[in-house]
Amino acid sequence: MRSNRLGWILLAPTMIILFLFGVVPFLYIIWLSFHQWNPAAVNPDIIFIGADNFRKLVFDPGFLASLGVTLAFVTFAVLSELVIGYLLAQAFMKDFPGKAFFRTIHTLPLIMAPIIVGSVWKLMTTPSIGIIPHFLDSWFGYELNIGQSAVAAFVVTVIMDIWHWTPLVTLTLIAALVSLPPDPFEQAQIDGAGKRQIFWHITLPMILPALMATVFIRLMDALRIVDEVLMLTGGGPGSATRFLGVHIFREVFPRTSYGYGSAVSLIVLYLTIVVCWLLYVSMLAPRNPKKD
Amino acid sequence: MKRGNPWLSVLFWTFVSFLTLFPIYWLFVISVKPAVELFSTPEVILRSAYWQNYIDVLNDSTLRGYMLNSLIISSCNALLVTTLGFLACYALSRFDFGGKESIFFWTITNRMAPPAVFLLPLFLLLTQVYRIGNFTLLDTRTGMILVYCTFNLPFAIWTLRPTLDGIPKELDEAAFVDGASSWKVITEIVFPLCRPGLAVTLILTWVFAWNEYLLAATLTNFNARTLTTGLSEYITTTGTSWGIMAAISVFTLIPALIIFSLVQRHIVAGLTFGAVKG
């Protein structure tokens, strides 16, 4: 075996960069979140104030509103993507010509820059330019205005996310469905099981690991949504689409209260980690008993 | 495979593809319309193309600068992370040191944190801490190239690890017996075998850097602004020039589309942390 020194030398640049731009920022916001630092204020010094920033955070209506809409958005978007993605994956399992072609088109939104997705949907939904408000108005007499109606803005944001990310769910579930063995399904059909029974008792348990991995990845990404929303609605109207990332970018960052901003950033990071960790655990938990 | 009329499936998937493609098509339609036509009744079918928006974008020296910045930053970043990721993965797969799996896992966690969380600390670090005299990394291409490593370097390590693990150690060992140096083994034996994996990594990290907006919007002011930030500048000004905005969007989209045709199969694996092989 060669000396490990070369190994460390090869790893060193990676570790230094990730330390400087990954670990240091993390430690820095932990430290700052217990301090008051406002260069624009009367007293621009960095002062230790204990947990005051966090105390302020718990009663900050802006932050709480943002947290609420983020959770609502994540729930609606990820659930819809799972249901639609599963149905599309099932539809893809049939035998038909041109599968590779349709699959390619279906993958397309995944490579698009989030900000371009935002601009595409802005052009689709802005009144007088967009095609959607035009048809909604002339067919149903409904006036879609994402700049004024909070509900409309929220729904369009969810639809945009569904358009952007459902393909990922579809493609992961296709991969899972393709790898299933045919025997249990044939057996169930011989035994006279209905479609619903087959889904709940055979398909779902067998694709559960892949499904949970998809949920985990989608949740992580949905929690961090910023670019698309900044482009589409700018977080408005009001706080209807001011998700946590948008809140940091629009409200917290421009103000120069760095200590409080750090506390907000830290809590958002903590929430993401907790959600991911809970999912990771729930992903592994159903599999563990079988190993015993 | 299930039975059922295949043409019904084709019809269904044509409809799904229409839903996928129409918004992109609409972007193109807006980009080739003169401003006066935009506010008349929207028409789905394009009758004539008006290329002035594209010419205006290309004639705008500020936007040309943004394009150049985007190109330089994403190319340098992709090269940097692919090289460093390759070396790191070589170390992780060939050497036996304690805690190497922890190091591997730690590098990956860097990608999981939401970028918005890093806005404030990175801004403060770049302006206050990482500085030499009056020189700071804020609003420099170098700064952006390094900052983008936080999400691209973990990605490169994640995608290259299986490639390097897949190359038999016996190959290196045979070369060492023949008296080759470590440098020779890495560059002449391992590197050529990794080329396909390296190409995919290079391409995907390039797209991620090219597509990035949030960090570029906060950590640059003028000198290192990228094309994606240029796009948002057109939306905040009163009276958005929709045609120009659509044309910039198309310019941002084109490289991604070219790349899409090259690495389509690897995109899903890349986006799911390797949980799914596309």
XYZ file of C-alpha atoms in Angstrom:
570
model
C 0.000 0.000 0.000
C 1.232 3.435 -0.867
C 1.594 6.109 1.752
C -1.606 7.920 2.621
C 0.148 11.226 2.295
C -0.534 11.394 -1.434
C -4.185 10.638 -0.741
C -4.445 13.613 1.598
C -2.620 15.832 -0.872
C -5.121 14.904 -3.589
C -8.055 15.555 -1.267
C -6.657 18.770 0.170
C -7.819 21.289 -2.496
C -11.371 19.937 -2.375
C -11.448 20.025 1.401
C -9.972 23.523 1.600
C -12.519 24.959 -0.851
C -15.466 23.229 0.802
C -14.173 24.316 4.197
C -13.834 27.979 3.180
C -17.128 28.193 1.278
C -19.220 25.544 3.045
C -18.132 25.072 6.657
C -16.937 28.584 7.491
C -20.209 30.241 6.336
C -22.118 27.729 8.448
C -20.059 28.367 11.583
C -20.126 32.091 10.831
C -23.951 32.311 10.880
C -24.085 30.259 14.086
C -21.723 32.747 15.716
C -23.417 35.813 14.212
C -26.920 34.674 15.148
C -26.057 35.306 18.814
C -24.838 38.816 18.072
C -26.251 42.130 17.038
C -24.499 43.675 14.079
C -26.030 46.504 12.126
C -23.483 48.637 10.260
C -26.180 51.190 9.351
C -27.392 51.648 12.935
C -26.258 54.158 15.564
C -24.073 51.505 17.134
C -22.407 49.586 14.300
C -20.375 47.281 16.578
C -20.845 43.559 16.916
C -22.474 42.961 20.318
C -23.254 39.651 21.963
C -27.001 39.503 22.700
C -27.569 35.839 23.465
C -30.734 34.303 22.046
C -32.491 37.628 21.418
C -32.443 37.148 17.630
C -34.246 33.843 17.981
C -36.737 35.305 20.437
C -37.486 38.039 17.894
C -37.779 35.452 15.129
C -40.504 33.449 16.848
C -42.747 36.539 16.908
C -41.814 37.922 13.494
C -45.067 37.874 11.469
C -43.155 38.170 8.181
C -41.099 35.094 8.921
C -44.077 33.088 10.210
C -46.165 33.968 7.140
C -43.287 32.900 4.928
C -42.927 29.629 6.835
C -46.651 28.971 6.445
C -46.801 29.516 2.674
C -43.612 27.494 2.214
C -45.089 24.484 4.003
C -48.344 24.835 2.044
C -46.435 25.119 -1.223
C -44.213 22.124 -0.497
C -47.223 19.990 0.471
C -49.330 20.866 -2.581
C -46.503 20.765 -5.094
C -44.834 17.546 -3.959
C -48.117 15.652 -3.463
C -49.403 16.655 -6.912
C -46.084 15.748 -8.503
C -46.145 12.325 -6.868
C -49.691 11.535 -7.991
C -49.276 12.882 -11.539
C -45.797 11.384 -11.816
C -47.045 7.969 -10.760
C -49.977 8.055 -13.194
C -47.663 9.105 -16.031
C -45.162 6.387 -15.123
C -47.954 3.798 -15.225
C -49.123 5.161 -18.576
C -45.570 4.805 -19.824
C -45.446 1.103 -18.932
C -47.769 0.198 -21.808
C -46.343 -0.827 -25.147
C -46.571 1.910 -27.789
C -44.457 3.372 -30.602
C -42.182 6.379 -30.077
C -41.450 5.775 -26.374
C -37.874 7.056 -26.509
C -39.032 10.224 -28.249
C -41.781 11.012 -25.714
C -39.409 10.276 -22.868
C -36.861 12.737 -24.275
C -39.447 15.505 -24.524
C -40.645 14.731 -21.016
C -37.076 15.168 -19.647
C -36.671 18.605 -21.220
C -37.893 20.854 -18.344
C -35.368 19.250 -15.966
C -32.371 20.873 -17.638
C -33.890 24.349 -17.786
C -32.567 27.059 -15.505
C -35.104 27.731 -12.721
C -35.080 31.408 -13.602
C -35.960 30.593 -17.225
C -38.838 28.440 -15.989
C -39.981 31.501 -14.053
C -39.725 33.721 -17.117
C -41.531 31.139 -19.301
C -44.440 31.001 -16.879
C -44.481 34.744 -16.448
C -44.981 35.072 -20.185
C -47.702 32.417 -20.033
C -49.696 34.010 -17.215
C -49.199 37.778 -17.369
C -52.515 39.386 -18.315
C -52.637 40.755 -21.887
C -49.471 38.866 -22.911
C -50.022 35.391 -21.584
C -52.110 32.830 -23.378
C -53.620 31.350 -20.203
C -55.430 34.492 -18.915
C -56.650 35.097 -22.473
C -58.328 31.689 -22.798
C -59.596 31.629 -19.222
C -61.258 34.951 -19.900
C -62.793 34.135 -23.278
C -63.941 30.587 -22.334
C -64.941 30.876 -18.695
C -65.034 34.600 -18.096
C -62.482 34.154 -15.322
C -59.951 36.900 -14.854
C -56.550 35.497 -13.922
C -54.267 38.123 -12.461
C -51.296 36.748 -10.549
C -50.240 40.263 -9.664
C -53.397 40.876 -7.641
C -54.972 37.613 -6.539
C -53.003 35.813 -3.826
C -54.737 32.505 -4.523
C -54.076 32.744 -8.276
C -50.393 33.559 -7.686
C -50.008 30.612 -5.306
C -51.796 28.189 -7.647
C -49.773 29.290 -10.679
C -46.558 28.843 -8.668
C -47.608 25.313 -7.769
C -48.518 24.555 -11.411
C -45.156 25.909 -12.534
C -43.369 23.631 -10.086
C -45.459 20.679 -11.252
C -44.541 21.448 -14.866
C -40.865 21.739 -13.961
C -40.388 18.745 -11.665
C -43.046 16.099 -12.371
C -40.763 14.591 -15.066
C -38.203 13.760 -12.378
C -40.821 11.830 -10.415
C -42.101 10.112 -13.567
C -38.643 9.016 -14.659
C -37.602 7.714 -11.222
C -40.868 5.796 -10.918
C -40.531 4.382 -14.452
C -37.098 3.072 -13.441
C -38.647 1.517 -10.327
C -41.620 -0.007 -12.182
C -39.456 -1.466 -14.955
C -37.316 -3.315 -12.433
C -40.324 -5.030 -10.751
C -40.570 -8.804 -11.296
C -43.757 -9.827 -13.169
C -44.574 -12.936 -11.061
C -46.430 -11.354 -8.106
C -48.669 -9.424 -10.491
C -49.543 -12.485 -12.558
C -50.219 -14.466 -9.398
C -52.466 -11.723 -8.017
C -54.441 -11.578 -11.243
C -54.918 -15.342 -11.227
C -56.161 -15.064 -7.629
C -58.667 -12.461 -8.830
C -57.263 -9.371 -7.109
C -58.698 -6.038 -8.245
C -56.633 -3.155 -9.633
C -56.855 -1.246 -6.372
C -55.797 -4.241 -4.301
C -52.839 -4.872 -6.598
C -51.750 -1.229 -6.209
C -51.996 -1.096 -2.403
C -50.692 -4.564 -1.620
C -48.136 -5.284 -4.342
C -47.058 -2.260 -6.424
C -46.837 0.299 -3.613
C -44.787 -1.799 -1.150
C -42.428 -2.846 -3.932
C -41.735 0.655 -5.247
C -41.718 2.238 -1.767
C -37.919 2.635 -1.487
C -37.725 4.414 -4.861
C -40.822 6.436 -4.007
C -39.371 7.588 -0.677
C -36.074 8.529 -2.312
C -38.032 10.636 -4.809
C -40.094 12.276 -2.052
C -36.904 13.079 -0.166
C -35.212 14.692 -3.167
C -38.327 16.596 -4.205
C -38.962 17.936 -0.691
C -35.390 19.104 -0.399
C -35.638 20.937 -3.721
C -39.137 22.334 -3.151
C -38.045 23.806 0.198
C -35.289 25.781 -1.502
C -37.340 27.238 -4.370
C -36.340 30.861 -5.047
C -35.377 31.764 -8.620
C -38.607 30.740 -10.339
C -40.739 32.616 -7.807
C -38.609 35.769 -7.916
C -39.141 35.847 -11.649
C -42.825 34.887 -11.686
C -44.334 36.821 -8.787
C -41.444 38.384 -6.900
C -42.911 36.813 -3.773
C -46.175 38.702 -3.998
C -48.917 39.697 -3.943
C -48.498 40.372 -0.226
C -46.789 37.315 1.169
C -48.735 34.816 -0.964
C -45.646 33.334 -2.594
C -42.916 34.676 -0.305
C -41.305 31.326 0.404
C -38.424 31.060 2.860
C -35.702 31.508 0.239
C -37.530 34.478 -1.284
C -38.024 35.911 2.201
C -34.279 35.782 2.851
C -33.438 37.283 -0.540
C -36.068 40.030 -0.521
C -36.643 40.971 3.124
C -33.783 39.727 5.259
C -30.713 40.194 3.089
C -31.300 43.805 1.951
C -31.727 44.972 5.549
C -28.350 45.313 7.142
C -29.188 43.602 10.423
C -26.715 40.807 9.943
C -27.233 39.114 13.299
C -30.957 38.707 12.789
C -30.418 37.643 9.172
C -28.041 34.941 10.347
C -30.634 33.668 12.803
C -33.225 33.419 10.017
C -30.729 31.637 7.728
C -29.790 29.239 10.493
C -33.415 28.339 11.241
C -34.159 27.761 7.544
C -31.107 25.508 7.293
C -32.162 23.696 10.444
C -35.721 23.141 9.129
C -34.381 21.740 5.867
C -32.048 19.389 7.689
C -34.790 18.218 10.057
C -37.230 17.552 7.206
C -34.572 15.687 5.263
C -33.484 13.730 8.303
C -37.078 12.729 9.178
C -37.558 11.514 5.642
C -34.282 9.668 5.624
C -35.278 7.886 8.812
C -38.771 7.088 7.545
C -37.147 5.814 4.375
C -34.936 3.392 6.247
C -37.340 2.419 9.019
C -39.688 0.191 6.966
C -36.712 -1.681 5.527
C -34.871 -2.426 8.753
C -37.170 -5.041 10.347
C -36.702 -7.305 7.336
C -32.975 -7.421 7.940
C -33.345 -8.977 11.419
C -45.908 -4.922 -20.737
C -49.579 -4.247 -20.561
C -52.096 -4.562 -23.340
C -54.356 -1.795 -24.583
C -54.549 0.206 -27.756
C -51.042 1.573 -28.470
C -52.434 4.503 -30.462
C -54.413 5.696 -27.453
C -51.110 5.823 -25.583
C -49.503 7.730 -28.418
C -52.383 10.183 -28.367
C -52.074 10.579 -24.595
C -48.317 11.132 -24.709
C -48.666 13.575 -27.588
C -50.959 15.571 -25.328
C -48.457 15.378 -22.418
C -45.641 16.451 -24.753
C -47.773 19.352 -25.928
C -48.198 20.502 -22.317
C -44.436 20.224 -21.818
C -43.459 22.002 -25.001
C -46.097 24.695 -25.306
C -44.717 27.059 -22.597
C -41.276 26.882 -24.245
C -42.842 27.509 -27.640
C -44.694 30.501 -26.185
C -41.394 31.931 -24.944
C -40.125 31.741 -28.512
C -43.310 33.331 -29.894
C -42.987 36.333 -27.559
C -39.309 36.692 -28.436
C -40.032 37.134 -32.146
C -42.864 39.645 -31.837
C -42.514 43.411 -32.050
C -43.659 45.227 -28.900
C -46.740 46.727 -30.583
C -48.172 43.300 -31.443
C -47.831 41.956 -27.913
C -50.866 43.654 -26.491
C -53.303 42.662 -29.218
C -55.193 39.364 -28.888
C -52.644 36.592 -28.260
C -52.276 34.309 -31.261
C -51.033 30.777 -30.886
C -49.813 30.419 -34.449
C -46.775 32.389 -35.479
C -47.305 34.212 -38.775
C -44.057 36.106 -39.151
C -40.825 36.283 -37.241
C -39.347 39.576 -36.102
C -35.700 39.114 -35.105
C -35.034 42.635 -33.830
C -35.215 41.548 -30.167
C -32.320 39.154 -30.701
C -30.326 41.765 -32.588
C -30.978 44.273 -29.787
C -29.712 41.816 -27.183
C -26.565 41.060 -29.191
C -25.932 44.775 -29.793
C -26.213 45.602 -26.100
C -22.629 45.699 -24.847
C -23.708 45.226 -21.209
C -25.569 42.035 -22.048
C -22.659 40.831 -24.189
C -20.441 41.320 -21.146
C -22.876 39.305 -19.016
C -22.825 36.519 -21.595
C -19.038 36.470 -21.583
C -19.021 36.381 -17.766
C -21.474 33.477 -17.765
C -19.320 31.598 -20.262
C -16.061 32.201 -18.387
C -17.484 31.482 -14.935
C -19.296 28.289 -15.879
C -16.443 26.940 -18.023
C -13.727 27.621 -15.430
C -15.919 26.322 -12.641
C -16.781 23.116 -14.508
C -13.109 22.478 -15.318
C -12.050 23.223 -11.745
C -14.629 21.021 -10.026
C -14.160 18.157 -12.473
C -10.387 18.201 -11.957
C -10.591 18.506 -8.175
C -13.413 15.980 -8.012
C -11.381 13.531 -10.085
C -8.347 13.856 -7.810
C -10.477 13.609 -4.672
C -12.290 10.530 -5.954
C -8.976 8.951 -6.908
C -7.822 9.481 -3.334
C -11.104 8.143 -1.916
C -11.086 5.023 -4.056
C -7.347 4.129 -3.902
C -6.216 5.033 -0.403
C -7.186 3.544 2.908
C -7.364 6.257 5.498
C -9.599 6.497 8.525
C -12.867 8.379 8.163
C -12.814 8.499 4.396
C -16.493 7.587 4.099
C -17.290 10.402 6.556
C -15.329 12.791 4.377
C -17.254 11.564 1.338
C -20.581 12.065 3.120
C -19.519 15.468 4.419
C -18.714 16.733 0.922
C -22.189 15.679 -0.241
C -24.015 17.448 2.602
C -22.663 20.727 1.219
C -24.997 20.317 -1.737
C -28.088 19.677 0.375
C -28.198 23.040 2.152
C -30.484 25.628 0.503
C -28.362 28.260 -1.284
C -30.479 31.070 0.193
C -29.021 30.212 3.606
C -25.538 30.987 2.323
C -26.371 34.404 0.851
C -25.677 36.398 3.960
C -22.604 34.553 5.293
C -20.965 34.347 1.851
C -21.624 38.035 1.231
C -20.072 38.963 4.576
C -17.135 36.581 4.159
C -16.374 37.818 0.650
C -16.536 41.476 1.663
C -15.058 41.376 5.167
C -12.990 38.267 5.751
C -11.577 36.801 2.526
C -9.683 39.872 1.452
C -6.149 40.943 0.728
C -5.791 44.665 1.346
C -8.420 46.355 -0.776
C -8.942 43.342 -3.014
C -12.093 41.374 -2.220
C -13.671 38.459 -4.031
C -17.022 40.240 -4.233
C -18.118 40.972 -7.805
C -15.179 39.102 -9.360
C -15.279 36.129 -11.697
C -12.765 34.335 -9.485
C -15.080 34.772 -6.524
C -18.037 33.323 -8.404
C -15.959 30.410 -9.726
C -14.983 29.538 -6.148
C -18.462 30.101 -4.698
C -20.054 27.783 -7.289
C -17.767 25.012 -6.000
C -20.026 24.713 -2.934
C -22.709 22.974 -4.987
C -20.758 21.701 -8.016
C -17.789 20.118 -6.258
C -19.973 17.761 -4.159
C -21.853 16.918 -7.343
C -18.626 16.114 -9.212
C -17.414 13.906 -6.358
C -20.781 12.178 -6.156
C -20.923 11.344 -9.880
C -17.226 10.470 -10.300
C -16.936 8.123 -7.322
C -18.597 5.113 -9.050
C -16.480 5.712 -12.172
C -13.233 5.552 -10.212
C -14.382 2.701 -8.019
C -15.170 0.816 -11.227
C -11.580 0.888 -12.470
C -9.714 -2.157 -11.136
C -6.958 -1.337 -8.620
C -4.845 -4.081 -10.184
C -4.231 -1.769 -13.155
C -2.528 0.853 -10.964
C -0.634 -1.750 -9.001
C 0.721 -3.405 -12.145
C 1.947 0.005 -13.317
C 3.601 0.674 -9.950
C 5.424 -2.669 -10.199
C 6.704 -1.531 -13.582
C 8.100 1.556 -11.850
C 5.608 4.217 -12.917
C 5.205 7.294 -10.712
C 1.870 8.199 -9.079
C 1.541 11.132 -11.479
C 2.028 8.824 -14.475
C -0.510 6.339 -13.164
C -3.143 9.040 -12.657
C -2.613 10.821 -15.962
C -1.800 7.913 -18.271
C -3.733 4.957 -16.886
C -6.667 6.124 -14.760
C -7.540 9.359 -16.561
C -8.089 7.865 -20.055
C -10.378 5.202 -18.587
C -12.463 7.851 -16.800
C -13.020 10.032 -19.849
C -16.727 9.250 -20.407
C -17.573 9.852 -16.728
C -15.480 13.022 -16.699
C -17.235 14.321 -19.812
C -20.688 13.860 -18.262
C -19.547 15.529 -15.031
C -17.988 18.422 -16.913
C -21.141 18.994 -18.964
C -23.611 18.786 -16.088
C -21.574 20.988 -13.725
C -21.267 23.479 -16.569
C -25.070 23.627 -16.916
C -25.581 24.012 -13.160
C -23.142 26.933 -13.061
C -24.658 28.473 -16.194
C -28.190 28.197 -14.754
C -27.364 29.616 -11.306
C -29.069 32.864 -10.357
C -29.440 33.511 -6.629
C -25.762 33.654 -5.628
C -24.824 35.605 -8.741
C -27.571 38.133 -7.976
C -26.252 38.816 -4.468
C -22.506 38.422 -4.872
C -22.016 40.493 -8.024
C -22.760 44.150 -8.773
C -21.523 44.885 -12.249
C -18.180 43.369 -13.237
C -19.042 39.721 -12.821
C -22.784 39.759 -13.503
C -24.064 36.768 -15.398
C -26.735 36.340 -18.059
C -29.323 35.048 -15.567
C -28.980 38.205 -13.467
C -29.297 40.267 -16.650
C -32.653 38.596 -17.211
C -33.982 39.687 -13.829
C -32.876 43.265 -14.480
C -35.397 43.364 -17.295
C -38.249 42.372 -15.045
C -37.733 44.852 -12.203
C -37.606 47.993 -14.309
C -40.994 49.586 -14.806
C -42.567 48.642 -18.095
C -40.894 45.328 -18.766
C -39.695 44.923 -22.348
C -41.166 41.467 -22.800
C -39.624 40.768 -26.186
C -36.093 41.483 -24.944
C -36.708 39.457 -21.796
C -37.889 36.503 -23.893
C -34.891 36.829 -26.221
C -32.446 36.784 -23.268
C -34.291 33.737 -21.925
C -33.829 31.982 -25.265
C -30.111 32.833 -25.240
C -29.838 31.364 -21.740
C -31.805 28.305 -22.779
C -29.891 27.407 -25.966
C -26.689 25.994 -24.380
C -28.794 23.932 -21.991
C -30.774 22.543 -24.928
C -27.618 21.580 -26.836
C -26.245 19.906 -23.743
C -29.551 18.226 -23.124
C -29.239 16.331 -26.389
C -25.741 15.167 -25.384
C -26.339 13.864 -21.872
C -30.088 13.260 -21.717
C -29.619 9.799 -20.181
C -27.506 11.086 -17.307
C -29.678 14.001 -16.217
C -32.036 12.008 -14.005
C -29.188 10.099 -12.334
C -27.462 13.431 -11.737
C -30.509 15.097 -10.212
C -31.389 12.213 -7.898
C -27.935 11.801 -6.319
C -27.524 8.599 -8.309
C -30.643 7.043 -6.764
C -31.915 6.352 -10.281
C -29.960 5.287 -13.301
C -31.702 7.126 -16.151
